[in-house]
Amino acid sequence: MSLTNGQHDALSPLPGIIGSSPAMLEVYRITRQVARSKASVLLLGETGTGKELVAKAVHTLSDRRARPFVRVNCGALSESLLESELFGHVKGSFTGAVSDRAGRFQSADTGTIFLDEINSTTPLLQVKLLRVLQEREFERVGGDTTIRVDTRIVSASNRNLLEMATNGTFREDLYYRLNVVPIHLPPLRDRRDDIPALVGHFLNIYNEGNDRYVTHIHPAAMEALQAYDWPGNVRELQNIIEHAVVMATGDELTPDVLPRVVRGEADPTMSSPTSLPKLDFESLAQHLVLEGLSHADDSAEDLHSRIVDRVEREVIAQVLDQCQGVQIKAASRLGINRNTLHKKIKDYGLGE
């Protein structure tokens, strides 16, 4: 069956996105259709599947393309910082608020705001986000002046929001407001036929950036790349191709420049949970930081909060659990003031 011009255009790749598998053609079709509307869009998929690229495509293909596109990583900031980041604050509303500041929603007025990892938001912030979606208005932190905006919301989650809404960890009414048009981004293991095109794309980028000429791919290397399951998805593939370009000694990408885990060999640092205690604490910390960096965009400017805050949250959560929620005991074990612990529990949403 031949496609009409209109059908062909609807299935053509989005700007900056590589792939022609059936799953990606469906992503292109829905994205182009929804971009022309004002509907909220919810992007669903694992980390590294390209949700930000699709969010940008929704904006670029819309009538708002000449207006701002603003991205906020909801998972990288504590509740209080995220509230100020999204809605702004007035002078004196908290320590360090030395002047009035507009938030990201106001900066994105008449444009698009992309709320990444929205599953990380706390119930208090979810109430405020619901109001923005329903009423298109909000107040800055510490202020009483209502600000109205015309901002399109595109959000993303790497967790099942419907399941979270069902078990009460995400507001059900907010979920349905966000989920007007869902777009499911497939993991790379479900579109292995796109891997050769992605490899070629990243080879071009990193050859140019590193003044290298790795223009050929050994068949065994390509076979290994297509057989690997890619838990980090396209972002992991991108990092591995950059590594391969740097380490290649000739003009061919050979299997020996690929990580052992991609070649199907056991990786001692990534085998099974039972093997982790054999690593010293310093090695574990190094691996954790490397893993956090590998999942960050090259332009990310939130690496400290992205990695350190999440580790701190996990430490506090586990110590609280060991202390049966007794904050005095937990603060003593953590070696911090009880008031400090109370604030961190609130900031990280651990007291819900």
Coordinates of C-alpha atoms in Angstrom, one line a residue, residues 16-352:
G16 CA 17.2 15.5 15.9
I17 CA 15.7 12.0 16.2
I18 CA 17.1 8.9 14.4
G19 CA 15.1 5.8 13.6
S20 CA 12.6 4.3 11.2
S21 CA 11.3 1.3 13.1
P22 CA 7.5 0.9 13.4
A23 CA 7.6 2.0 17.0
M24 CA 9.4 5.2 16.1
L25 CA 7.1 5.9 13.1
E26 CA 4.2 5.8 15.6
V27 CA 6.0 8.3 17.8
Y28 CA 6.5 10.6 14.8
R29 CA 2.8 10.4 13.8
I30 CA 1.5 11.2 17.3
T31 CA 4.0 14.0 17.8
R32 CA 3.2 15.8 14.6
Q33 CA -0.5 15.4 15.2
V34 CA -0.5 16.7 18.8
A35 CA 2.0 19.5 18.1
R36 CA -0.6 21.5 16.2
S37 CA -2.9 21.5 19.3
K38 CA -2.8 23.1 22.7
A39 CA -3.2 19.7 24.5
S40 CA -0.9 18.7 27.3
V41 CA 1.5 15.9 26.4
L42 CA 2.9 13.2 28.6
L43 CA 6.1 11.5 27.4
L44 CA 6.6 8.0 28.9
G45 CA 9.6 5.8 28.6
E46 CA 12.8 4.7 30.2
T47 CA 15.8 7.0 30.9
G48 CA 17.8 7.7 27.8
T49 CA 15.0 7.1 25.3
G50 CA 15.0 10.7 24.0
K51 CA 12.1 12.3 25.8
E52 CA 13.6 15.7 25.7
L53 CA 14.1 15.5 22.0
V54 CA 10.4 14.7 21.5
A55 CA 9.4 17.5 23.8
K56 CA 11.5 19.9 21.7
A57 CA 9.9 18.5 18.6
V58 CA 6.4 19.2 20.0
H59 CA 7.4 22.8 20.6
T60 CA 9.2 23.2 17.2
L61 CA 6.3 21.9 15.2
S62 CA 3.8 24.0 17.1
D63 CA 2.6 27.6 16.6
R64 CA 4.7 28.4 19.6
R65 CA 8.0 27.6 17.9
A66 CA 9.2 31.3 18.0
R67 CA 8.5 31.5 21.8
P68 CA 10.6 30.1 24.7
F69 CA 11.1 26.4 25.3
V70 CA 12.0 25.9 29.0
R71 CA 13.2 22.7 30.5
V72 CA 13.0 21.8 34.2
N73 CA 14.4 18.6 35.7
C74 CA 11.9 18.0 38.6
G75 CA 14.0 15.2 40.0
A76 CA 17.1 17.3 40.5
L77 CA 15.8 19.7 43.1
S78 CA 14.3 19.6 46.5
E79 CA 10.7 20.6 47.0
S80 CA 11.5 24.1 48.2
L81 CA 14.0 24.8 45.5
L82 CA 11.8 23.4 42.8
E83 CA 8.8 25.5 43.9
S84 CA 10.9 28.6 43.6
E85 CA 12.4 27.5 40.3
L86 CA 8.9 26.8 38.8
F87 CA 6.9 29.7 40.2
G88 CA 9.5 32.3 41.3
H89 CA 9.7 34.1 44.6
V90 CA 9.5 37.6 46.1
K91 CA 12.3 39.4 48.0
G92 CA 12.6 38.2 51.6
S93 CA 10.4 35.1 51.1
F94 CA 13.3 32.9 52.4
T95 CA 17.0 33.2 53.3
G96 CA 18.9 34.2 50.2
A97 CA 15.9 35.7 48.4
V98 CA 17.5 39.1 48.0
S99 CA 15.3 40.2 45.1
D100 CA 12.1 39.2 43.2
R101 CA 12.7 36.4 40.7
A102 CA 10.5 35.2 37.9
G103 CA 10.0 31.4 37.7
R104 CA 10.2 29.1 34.8
F105 CA 6.5 29.1 34.1
Q106 CA 6.6 32.9 33.7
S107 CA 9.7 32.6 31.5
A108 CA 7.8 30.1 29.3
D109 CA 4.7 32.3 28.9
T110 CA 3.3 31.9 25.4
G111 CA 5.8 29.1 24.9
T112 CA 6.3 25.6 26.2
I113 CA 7.6 24.2 29.5
F114 CA 9.0 20.7 29.7
L115 CA 8.7 19.2 33.1
D116 CA 11.1 16.2 33.1
E117 CA 10.9 13.5 35.8
I118 CA 7.5 14.9 37.0
N119 CA 7.1 11.6 38.9
S120 CA 9.6 13.0 41.4
T121 CA 7.4 15.9 42.5
T122 CA 5.9 16.0 46.0
P123 CA 2.1 16.1 46.8
L124 CA 2.3 19.8 47.7
L125 CA 3.9 20.7 44.4
Q126 CA 1.4 18.5 42.5
V127 CA -1.4 20.6 43.9
K128 CA 0.2 23.8 42.6
L129 CA 0.9 22.2 39.2
L130 CA -2.7 21.1 39.0
R131 CA -3.8 24.7 39.5
V132 CA -1.5 25.9 36.7
L133 CA -3.0 23.3 34.4
Q134 CA -6.6 24.1 35.3
E135 CA -6.5 27.9 35.9
R136 CA -3.3 29.0 34.2
E137 CA -2.4 31.0 37.2
F138 CA -0.2 30.9 40.3
E139 CA 1.5 33.1 42.9
R140 CA 5.3 33.4 43.5
V141 CA 6.7 31.9 46.7
G142 CA 6.0 34.4 49.4
G143 CA 3.8 36.6 47.2
D144 CA 0.1 37.3 47.0
T145 CA -0.1 38.7 43.4
T146 CA -1.7 36.2 41.0
I147 CA 0.2 35.7 37.8
R148 CA -1.5 34.4 34.7
V149 CA 0.3 32.6 32.0
D150 CA -0.3 30.9 28.6
T151 CA 2.2 28.1 28.9
R152 CA 1.9 24.7 27.2
I153 CA 3.0 21.9 29.4
V154 CA 4.9 18.8 28.1
S155 CA 5.9 16.5 30.9
A156 CA 7.9 13.3 31.1
S157 CA 8.1 10.3 33.5
N158 CA 10.4 7.3 33.6
R159 CA 8.0 5.6 36.0
N160 CA 4.4 4.3 35.5
L161 CA 2.3 7.4 36.6
L162 CA -1.0 5.5 36.4
E163 CA 0.4 2.9 38.8
M164 CA 1.7 5.7 41.1
A165 CA -1.8 7.4 40.9
T166 CA -3.4 4.1 41.8
N167 CA -1.3 3.5 44.9
G168 CA -1.6 7.2 46.0
T169 CA 2.0 8.4 45.4
F170 CA 0.9 10.7 42.6
R171 CA -2.3 12.8 42.4
E172 CA -4.8 11.1 40.1
D173 CA -6.4 14.3 39.0
L174 CA -3.0 15.7 38.0
Y175 CA -2.2 12.5 36.1
Y176 CA -5.3 12.8 34.0
R177 CA -4.6 16.5 33.3
L178 CA -1.1 15.7 32.1
N179 CA -2.1 12.6 30.2
V180 CA -4.3 14.2 27.6
V181 CA -2.0 12.8 24.8
P182 CA 0.5 10.2 26.0
I183 CA 3.5 9.3 23.8
H184 CA 5.3 6.1 24.6
L185 CA 9.0 6.1 23.6
P186 CA 10.2 2.6 23.1
P187 CA 13.5 1.3 24.7
L188 CA 16.3 0.8 22.3
R189 CA 16.2 -3.0 22.8
D190 CA 12.7 -2.9 21.2
R191 CA 14.0 -1.2 18.0
R192 CA 17.3 -2.9 17.3
D193 CA 16.9 -2.2 13.6
D194 CA 17.6 1.5 14.3
I195 CA 21.0 0.8 15.9
P196 CA 23.0 1.0 12.7
A197 CA 21.6 4.4 11.8
L198 CA 22.2 5.6 15.3
V199 CA 25.8 4.3 15.3
G200 CA 26.5 6.1 12.0
H201 CA 25.0 9.3 13.3
F202 CA 27.1 9.3 16.5
L203 CA 30.2 8.3 14.6
N204 CA 29.8 11.4 12.4
I205 CA 29.4 13.6 15.5
Y206 CA 32.4 12.2 17.4
N207 CA 34.7 11.9 14.4
E208 CA 34.3 15.6 13.8
G209 CA 34.5 16.5 17.4
N210 CA 37.7 14.5 18.0
D211 CA 39.3 14.9 14.6
R212 CA 39.1 11.2 14.0
Y213 CA 38.2 9.2 10.9
V214 CA 36.5 6.0 12.2
T215 CA 34.3 5.4 9.2
H216 CA 34.0 1.6 9.1
I217 CA 32.3 -0.8 11.5
H218 CA 33.5 -4.3 11.9
P219 CA 30.6 -6.8 11.4
A220 CA 31.3 -8.4 14.8
A221 CA 31.2 -5.0 16.5
M222 CA 27.8 -4.2 14.9
E223 CA 26.5 -7.6 15.8
A224 CA 27.5 -7.0 19.4
L225 CA 25.9 -3.6 19.4
Q226 CA 22.6 -5.0 18.1
A227 CA 22.6 -8.0 20.5
Y228 CA 23.2 -5.9 23.7
D229 CA 20.0 -4.9 25.7
W230 CA 21.0 -1.2 26.3
P231 CA 19.6 -0.5 29.8
G232 CA 20.7 3.1 29.3
N233 CA 19.1 3.2 25.9
V234 CA 20.2 5.8 23.2
R235 CA 22.1 7.8 25.7
E236 CA 24.2 4.8 26.7
L237 CA 24.8 4.0 23.0
Q238 CA 25.9 7.6 22.4
N239 CA 28.5 7.4 25.3
I240 CA 29.8 4.1 24.1
I241 CA 30.3 5.3 20.5
E242 CA 32.2 8.3 21.8
H243 CA 34.4 6.0 23.8
A244 CA 35.0 3.8 20.8
V245 CA 35.9 6.7 18.5
V246 CA 38.5 7.9 21.0
M247 CA 40.0 4.5 21.6
A248 CA 40.0 3.2 18.0
T249 CA 43.5 2.9 16.5
G250 CA 42.5 2.9 12.9
D251 CA 39.5 3.8 10.7
E252 CA 37.4 0.9 11.8
L253 CA 35.3 0.4 14.9
T254 CA 36.3 -3.0 16.1
P255 CA 34.9 -5.2 18.9
D256 CA 37.9 -4.7 21.2
V257 CA 37.1 -1.0 21.7
L258 CA 33.6 -1.8 23.0
P259 CA 33.0 -2.4 26.8
R260 CA 33.2 -6.0 27.9
V261 CA 29.5 -6.0 28.9
V262 CA 28.5 -5.0 25.3
R263 CA 30.7 -7.8 23.9
G264 CA 28.7 -10.2 26.0
E265 CA 31.5 -10.8 28.5
A266 CA 31.0 -10.5 32.3
D267 CA 31.7 -7.0 33.7
P268 CA 32.9 -7.5 37.3
T269 CA 31.5 -4.1 38.4
M270 CA 28.0 -4.8 37.0
S271 CA 27.4 -8.5 37.3
S272 CA 25.0 -9.1 40.2
P273 CA 24.0 -7.4 43.4
T274 CA 25.7 -10.1 45.4
S275 CA 29.0 -9.2 43.9
L276 CA 28.8 -5.5 44.9
P277 CA 30.1 -6.0 48.5
K278 CA 33.4 -7.3 47.1
L279 CA 34.1 -3.8 45.8
D280 CA 35.6 -1.3 48.2
F281 CA 33.5 1.8 49.1
E282 CA 35.7 4.1 47.1
S283 CA 35.1 2.0 43.9
L284 CA 31.4 1.9 44.6
A285 CA 31.3 5.7 45.0
Q286 CA 33.2 6.2 41.8
H287 CA 30.9 3.8 39.9
L288 CA 27.9 5.6 41.3
V289 CA 29.1 9.0 40.1
L290 CA 30.1 7.7 36.7
E291 CA 26.6 6.2 36.4
G292 CA 25.0 9.5 37.3
L293 CA 27.1 11.4 34.8
S294 CA 26.3 8.9 32.1
H295 CA 22.6 9.7 32.4
A296 CA 23.1 13.4 32.2
D297 CA 23.0 15.5 29.1
D298 CA 26.2 17.1 27.9
S299 CA 24.7 20.5 28.6
A300 CA 23.4 19.6 32.1
E301 CA 24.2 22.2 34.8
D302 CA 22.7 20.4 37.7
L303 CA 25.2 17.6 38.2
H304 CA 25.8 18.2 41.9
S305 CA 22.1 18.1 42.8
R306 CA 21.4 15.3 40.3
I307 CA 23.9 13.0 42.0
V308 CA 24.6 14.3 45.6
D309 CA 21.0 15.2 46.5
R310 CA 19.7 11.8 45.4
V311 CA 22.4 9.9 47.4
E312 CA 21.6 12.1 50.4
R313 CA 17.9 11.4 50.1
E314 CA 18.5 7.6 49.9
V315 CA 20.8 7.7 52.9
I316 CA 18.3 9.6 55.0
A317 CA 15.4 7.3 53.9
Q318 CA 17.3 4.1 54.8
V319 CA 18.5 5.5 58.2
L320 CA 15.0 6.6 59.0
D321 CA 13.8 3.1 58.1
Q322 CA 16.4 1.5 60.4
C323 CA 15.3 3.9 63.2
Q324 CA 11.6 3.1 62.7
G325 CA 11.0 6.7 61.7
V326 CA 12.3 8.1 65.1
Q327 CA 13.9 11.4 63.9
I328 CA 16.0 12.0 67.1
K329 CA 17.6 8.6 66.7
A330 CA 18.1 9.0 62.9
A331 CA 19.6 12.5 63.4
S332 CA 22.1 11.1 65.9
R333 CA 23.1 8.3 63.6
L334 CA 23.4 10.7 60.6
G335 CA 25.4 13.1 62.8
I336 CA 23.2 16.1 61.9
N337 CA 21.0 18.4 63.9
R338 CA 17.4 17.3 64.4
N339 CA 16.1 20.5 62.8
T340 CA 18.3 20.0 59.8
L341 CA 17.0 16.5 59.4
H342 CA 13.4 17.6 59.7
K343 CA 14.0 20.2 56.9
K344 CA 15.7 17.6 54.7
I345 CA 12.8 15.2 55.3
K346 CA 10.4 17.9 54.1
D347 CA 12.5 18.9 51.2
Y348 CA 12.9 15.4 49.9
G349 CA 9.3 14.5 50.5
L350 CA 10.2 11.7 52.9
G351 CA 7.6 12.5 55.5
E352 CA 4.5 11.8 53.3

